[in-house]
XYZ file of C-alpha atoms in Angstrom:
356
model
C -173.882 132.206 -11.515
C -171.172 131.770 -8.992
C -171.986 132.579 -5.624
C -170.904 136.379 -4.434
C -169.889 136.960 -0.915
C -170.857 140.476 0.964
C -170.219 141.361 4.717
C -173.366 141.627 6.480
C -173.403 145.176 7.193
C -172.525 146.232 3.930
C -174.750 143.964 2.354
C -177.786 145.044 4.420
C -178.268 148.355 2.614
C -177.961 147.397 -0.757
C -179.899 143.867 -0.826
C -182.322 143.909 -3.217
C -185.439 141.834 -4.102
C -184.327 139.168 -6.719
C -186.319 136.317 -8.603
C -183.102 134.608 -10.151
C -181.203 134.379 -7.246
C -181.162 132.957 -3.915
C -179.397 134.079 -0.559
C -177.742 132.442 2.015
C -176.359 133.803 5.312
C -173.046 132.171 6.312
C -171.188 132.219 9.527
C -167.411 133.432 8.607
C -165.853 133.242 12.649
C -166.071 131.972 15.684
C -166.480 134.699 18.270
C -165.619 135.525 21.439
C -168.266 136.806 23.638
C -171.198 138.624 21.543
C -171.319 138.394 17.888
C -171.492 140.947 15.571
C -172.735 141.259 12.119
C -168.976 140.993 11.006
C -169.252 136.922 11.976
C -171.725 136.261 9.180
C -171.594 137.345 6.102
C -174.379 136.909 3.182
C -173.773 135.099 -0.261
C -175.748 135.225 -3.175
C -175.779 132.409 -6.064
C -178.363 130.911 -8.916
C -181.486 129.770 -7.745
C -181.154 126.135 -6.888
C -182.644 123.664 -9.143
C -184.393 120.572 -7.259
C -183.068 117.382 -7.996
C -185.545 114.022 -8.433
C -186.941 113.406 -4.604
C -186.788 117.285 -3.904
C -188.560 120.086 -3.581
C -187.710 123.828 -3.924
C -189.196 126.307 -1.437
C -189.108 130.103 -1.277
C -188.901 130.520 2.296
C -191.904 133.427 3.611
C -190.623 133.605 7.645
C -187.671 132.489 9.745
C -186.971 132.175 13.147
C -183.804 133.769 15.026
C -183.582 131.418 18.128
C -180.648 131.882 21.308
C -179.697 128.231 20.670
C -178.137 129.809 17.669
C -175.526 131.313 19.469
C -174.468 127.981 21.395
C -174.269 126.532 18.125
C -172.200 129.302 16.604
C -169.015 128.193 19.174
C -168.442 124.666 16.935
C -171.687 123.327 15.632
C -172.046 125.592 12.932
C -169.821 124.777 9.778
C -167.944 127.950 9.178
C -168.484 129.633 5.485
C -171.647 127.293 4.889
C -175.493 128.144 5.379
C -177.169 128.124 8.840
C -179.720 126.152 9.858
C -182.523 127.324 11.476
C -186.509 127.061 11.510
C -188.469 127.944 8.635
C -191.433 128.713 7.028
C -191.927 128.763 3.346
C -194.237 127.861 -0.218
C -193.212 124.968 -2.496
C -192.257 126.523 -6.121
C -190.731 123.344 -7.778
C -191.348 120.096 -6.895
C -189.858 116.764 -7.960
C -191.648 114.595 -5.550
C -195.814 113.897 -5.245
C -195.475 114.100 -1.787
C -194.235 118.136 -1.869
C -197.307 119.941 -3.905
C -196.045 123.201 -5.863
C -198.012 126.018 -3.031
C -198.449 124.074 -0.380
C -197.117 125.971 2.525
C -194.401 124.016 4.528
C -192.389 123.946 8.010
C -188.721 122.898 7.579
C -185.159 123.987 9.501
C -183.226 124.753 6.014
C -183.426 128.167 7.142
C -181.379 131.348 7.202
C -181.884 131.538 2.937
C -184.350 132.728 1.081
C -184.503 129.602 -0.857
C -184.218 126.009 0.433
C -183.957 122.626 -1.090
C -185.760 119.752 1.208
C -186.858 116.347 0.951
C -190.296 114.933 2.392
C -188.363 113.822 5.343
C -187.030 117.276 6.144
C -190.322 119.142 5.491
C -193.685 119.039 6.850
C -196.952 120.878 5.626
C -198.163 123.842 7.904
C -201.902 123.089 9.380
C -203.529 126.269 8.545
C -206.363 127.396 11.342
C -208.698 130.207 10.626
C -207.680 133.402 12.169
C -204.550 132.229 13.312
C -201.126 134.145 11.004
C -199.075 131.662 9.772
C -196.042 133.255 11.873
C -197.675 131.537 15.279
C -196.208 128.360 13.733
C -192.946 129.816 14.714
C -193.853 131.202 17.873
C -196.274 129.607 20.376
C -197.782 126.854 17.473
C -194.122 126.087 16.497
C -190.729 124.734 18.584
C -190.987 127.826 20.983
C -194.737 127.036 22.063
C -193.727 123.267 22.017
C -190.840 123.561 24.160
C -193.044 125.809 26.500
C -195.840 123.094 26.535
C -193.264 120.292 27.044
C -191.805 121.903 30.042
C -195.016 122.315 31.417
C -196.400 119.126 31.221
C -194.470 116.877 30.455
C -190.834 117.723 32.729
C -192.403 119.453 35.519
C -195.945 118.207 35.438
C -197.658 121.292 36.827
C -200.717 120.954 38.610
C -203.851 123.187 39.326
C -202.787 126.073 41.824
C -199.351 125.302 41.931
C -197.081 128.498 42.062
C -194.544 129.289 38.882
C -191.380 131.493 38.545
C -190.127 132.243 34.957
C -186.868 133.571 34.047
C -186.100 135.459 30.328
C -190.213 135.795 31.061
C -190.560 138.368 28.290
C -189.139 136.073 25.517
C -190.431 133.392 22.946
C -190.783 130.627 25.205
C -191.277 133.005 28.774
C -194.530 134.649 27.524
C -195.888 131.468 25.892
C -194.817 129.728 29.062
C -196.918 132.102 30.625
C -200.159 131.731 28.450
C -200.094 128.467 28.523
C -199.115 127.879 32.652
C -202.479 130.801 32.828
C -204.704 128.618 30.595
C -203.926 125.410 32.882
C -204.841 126.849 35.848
C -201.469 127.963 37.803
C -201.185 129.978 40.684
C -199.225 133.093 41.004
C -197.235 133.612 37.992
C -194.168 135.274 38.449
C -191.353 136.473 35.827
C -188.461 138.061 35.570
C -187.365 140.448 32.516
C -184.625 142.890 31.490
C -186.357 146.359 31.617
C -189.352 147.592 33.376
C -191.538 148.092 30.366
C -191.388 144.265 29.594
C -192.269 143.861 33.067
C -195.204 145.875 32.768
C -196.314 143.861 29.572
C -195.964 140.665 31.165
C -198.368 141.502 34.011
C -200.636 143.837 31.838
C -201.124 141.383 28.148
C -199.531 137.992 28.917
C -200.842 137.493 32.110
C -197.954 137.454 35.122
C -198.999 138.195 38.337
C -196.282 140.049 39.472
C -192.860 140.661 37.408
C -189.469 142.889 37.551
C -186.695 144.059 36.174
C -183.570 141.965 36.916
C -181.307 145.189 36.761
C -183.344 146.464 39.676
C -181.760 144.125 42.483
C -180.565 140.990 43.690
C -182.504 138.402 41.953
C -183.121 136.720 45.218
C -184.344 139.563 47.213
C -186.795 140.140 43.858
C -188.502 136.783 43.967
C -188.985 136.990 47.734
C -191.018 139.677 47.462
C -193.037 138.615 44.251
C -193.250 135.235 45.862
C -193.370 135.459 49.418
C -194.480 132.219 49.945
C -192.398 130.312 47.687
C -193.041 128.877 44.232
C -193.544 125.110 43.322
C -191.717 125.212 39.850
C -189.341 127.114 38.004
C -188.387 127.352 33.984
C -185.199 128.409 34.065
C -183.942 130.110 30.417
C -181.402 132.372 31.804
C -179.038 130.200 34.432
C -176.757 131.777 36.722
C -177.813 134.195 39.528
C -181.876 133.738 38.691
C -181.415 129.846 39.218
C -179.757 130.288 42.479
C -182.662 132.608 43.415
C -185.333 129.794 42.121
C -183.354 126.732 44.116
C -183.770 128.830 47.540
C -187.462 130.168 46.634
C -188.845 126.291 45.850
C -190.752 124.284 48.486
C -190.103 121.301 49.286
C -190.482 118.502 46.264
C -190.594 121.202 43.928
C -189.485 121.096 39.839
C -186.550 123.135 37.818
C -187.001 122.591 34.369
C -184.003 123.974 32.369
C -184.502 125.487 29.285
C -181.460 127.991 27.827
C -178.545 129.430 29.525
C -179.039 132.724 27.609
C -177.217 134.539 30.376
C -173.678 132.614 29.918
C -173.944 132.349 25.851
C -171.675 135.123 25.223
C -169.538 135.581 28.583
C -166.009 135.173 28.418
C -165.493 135.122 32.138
C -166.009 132.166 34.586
C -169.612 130.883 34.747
C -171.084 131.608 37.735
C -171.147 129.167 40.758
C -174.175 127.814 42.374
C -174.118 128.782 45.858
C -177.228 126.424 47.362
C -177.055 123.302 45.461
C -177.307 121.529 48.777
C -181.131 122.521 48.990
C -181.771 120.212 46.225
C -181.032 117.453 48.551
C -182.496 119.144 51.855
C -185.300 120.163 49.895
C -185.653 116.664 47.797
C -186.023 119.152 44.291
C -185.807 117.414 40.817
C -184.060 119.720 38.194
C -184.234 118.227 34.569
C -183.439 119.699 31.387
C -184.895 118.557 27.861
C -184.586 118.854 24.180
C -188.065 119.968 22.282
C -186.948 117.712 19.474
C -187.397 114.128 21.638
C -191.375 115.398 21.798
C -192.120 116.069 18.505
C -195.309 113.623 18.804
C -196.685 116.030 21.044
C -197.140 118.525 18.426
C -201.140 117.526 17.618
C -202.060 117.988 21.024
C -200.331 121.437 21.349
C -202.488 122.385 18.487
C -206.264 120.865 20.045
C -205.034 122.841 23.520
C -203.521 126.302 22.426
C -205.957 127.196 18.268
C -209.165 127.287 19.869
C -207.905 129.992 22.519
C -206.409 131.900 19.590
C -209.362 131.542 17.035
C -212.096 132.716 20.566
C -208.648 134.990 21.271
C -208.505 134.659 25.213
C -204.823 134.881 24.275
C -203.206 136.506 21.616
C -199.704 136.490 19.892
C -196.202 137.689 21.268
C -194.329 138.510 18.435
C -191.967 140.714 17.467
C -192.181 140.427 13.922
C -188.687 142.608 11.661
C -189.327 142.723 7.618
C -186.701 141.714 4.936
C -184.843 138.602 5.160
C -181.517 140.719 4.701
C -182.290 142.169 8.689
C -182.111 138.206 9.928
C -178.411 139.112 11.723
C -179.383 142.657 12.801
C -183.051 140.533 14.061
C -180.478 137.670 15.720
C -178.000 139.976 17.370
C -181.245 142.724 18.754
C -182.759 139.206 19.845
C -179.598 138.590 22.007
C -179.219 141.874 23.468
C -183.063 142.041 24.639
C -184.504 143.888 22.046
C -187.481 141.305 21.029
C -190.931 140.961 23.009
C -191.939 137.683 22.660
C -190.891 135.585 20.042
C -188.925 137.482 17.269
C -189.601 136.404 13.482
C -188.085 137.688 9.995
C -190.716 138.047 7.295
C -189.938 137.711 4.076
C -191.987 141.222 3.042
C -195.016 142.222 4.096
C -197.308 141.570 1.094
C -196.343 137.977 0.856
C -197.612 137.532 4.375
C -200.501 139.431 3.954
C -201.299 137.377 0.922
C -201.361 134.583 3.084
C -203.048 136.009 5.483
C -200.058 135.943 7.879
């Protein structure tokens, strides 16, 4: 069958569930500020056969991450599949090392059907009472890069006093279960909209958090954090970093994490007013990619299952059904719309049957 393009929105009300053939979303423009569903488009083609070495999987959850949209500006091949995280089941196999049903991790992603090697795939630890989608979210690169931040950039320490911007995202709220669990001071975060304010200091476990629309970020941290904060995760940039440079003590840690705020501005980035207090104030500001730690993925698991499975903390996801609402699910995840991490599932029975 030769592959049949569709525009996304067009394609979105009349995709179908199919058995013989796969989907792929492709990227079809650049853009220039925010995306819209008119930059991707979805194509359908035959099922791919695996070749000797390979394995087919039919892919059961995907995650919609803001690197994405850094990545759509050059580092995405226009007109060919996108990458991304990925959860699925081995159907075909051609290699001993992939078993037909095992359940496995992979970034092939943004298709319902992927074709990976044992290099590119990885079987999913399953943990009783814990949904396969927290592999995405606080088990999977989100939780990771959270954990990594914490320990490994910034080194937190008992008591010590934490600011999070983009706090009611993927890696905010794990950032803030996990900084909780390891015994952090006041926990302060900063959000889009009051209700994800509220849920950050009511579920997650923030000590005090507001709405960035509601003032000057500076005059907003003062009075959450009158005292100053030791350490700041910074996925936002701009105005909230300034804020976080004049609010830190003295030897105190930015780790940077996104730059969500400039991803899809077309005007000139904003201009750090105070970068001289990182001298008077001897700060270290470091930034990281989560795939340099990837042998800190075992002890992520020993630290953060057993507090699921006794469920001191519990999952932020925002979970959307039907892999053909993966742009709509990308471009809400931009704009705010998510609490938490936000993950496409392939259909609600086949999660359930996994006891996702």
């Amino acid at each position: 069958m030769s592959a049949t393009l569709s525009p996304a929105p067009a394609f979105l009300r009349t995709v179908t569930a199919m058995t013989e053939t796969a989907l792929t979303v492709h990227q079809t423009a650049r853009p220039h500020g925010f995306p819209t569903p008119g930059h991707f488009a979805f194509v359908e083609s035959a099922l791919p056969e695996p070749a000797p070495g390979t394995a087919l999987v039919e892919n059961l959850y995907w995650s919609v991450d803001p690197y994405h949209r850094e990545m759509m500006d050059g580092d995405f091949a226009l007109h060919a599949p996108l990458e991304g995280r990925a959860i699925g089941r081995v159907v075909d196999s051609r290699d001993p090392a992939l078993r037909a049903g095992e359940i496995v991790f992979h970034r092939q992603g943004w298709r319902t059907h992927s074709v990976v090697t044992p290099e590119e795939a990885r079987a999913v630890p399953r943990f009783d009472g814990v949904p396969l989608s927290a592999h995405l979210s606080i088990l999977g690169g989100t939780g990771l890069t959270a954990y990594v931040g914490l320990t490994r950039i910034a080194e937190l320490r008992e008591g010590q006093d934490v600011f999070v911007s983009g706090a009611a995202g993927g890696v905010g709220t794990a950032a803030g279960r996990l900084a909780r669990l390891m015994g952090a001071g006041r926990l302060v975060g900063s959000a889009g909209t009051a209700a994800k304010a509220a849920y950050l200091t009511e579920h997650v476990g923030y000590d005090e958090a507001f709405d960035y629309h509601t003032g000057p970020t500076a005059e907003l941290l003062a009075k959450a954090a009158p005292d100053g904060i030791d350490l700041y995760l910074d996925n936002v940039g701009g105005e909230p970093l300034e804020a976080a440079i004049s609010s830190l003590r003295e030897y105190g840690r930015i780790v940077r994490i996104g730059t969500i705020a400039q991803y899809n501005s077309t005007g000139t980035p904003y201009t750090l007013r105070n970068l001289p207090d990182i001298v008077e104030k001897s700060l270290r500001m470091e930034g990281f990619h989560v795939r340099d730690y990837r042998d800190v993925q075992e002890e992520l698991y020993e630290f953060v299952v057993p507090h699921l499975q006794s469920e001191r903390i519990g999952l932020d996801e925002t979970v959307v059904d039907g892999f053909g609402s993966i742009v709509d699910a990308f471009l809400g995840m931009l704009r705010g719309e998510n609490r938490g991490k936000i993950i496409v599932r392939a259909t609600e029975a086949a999660s359930d049957a996994l006891g996702g």
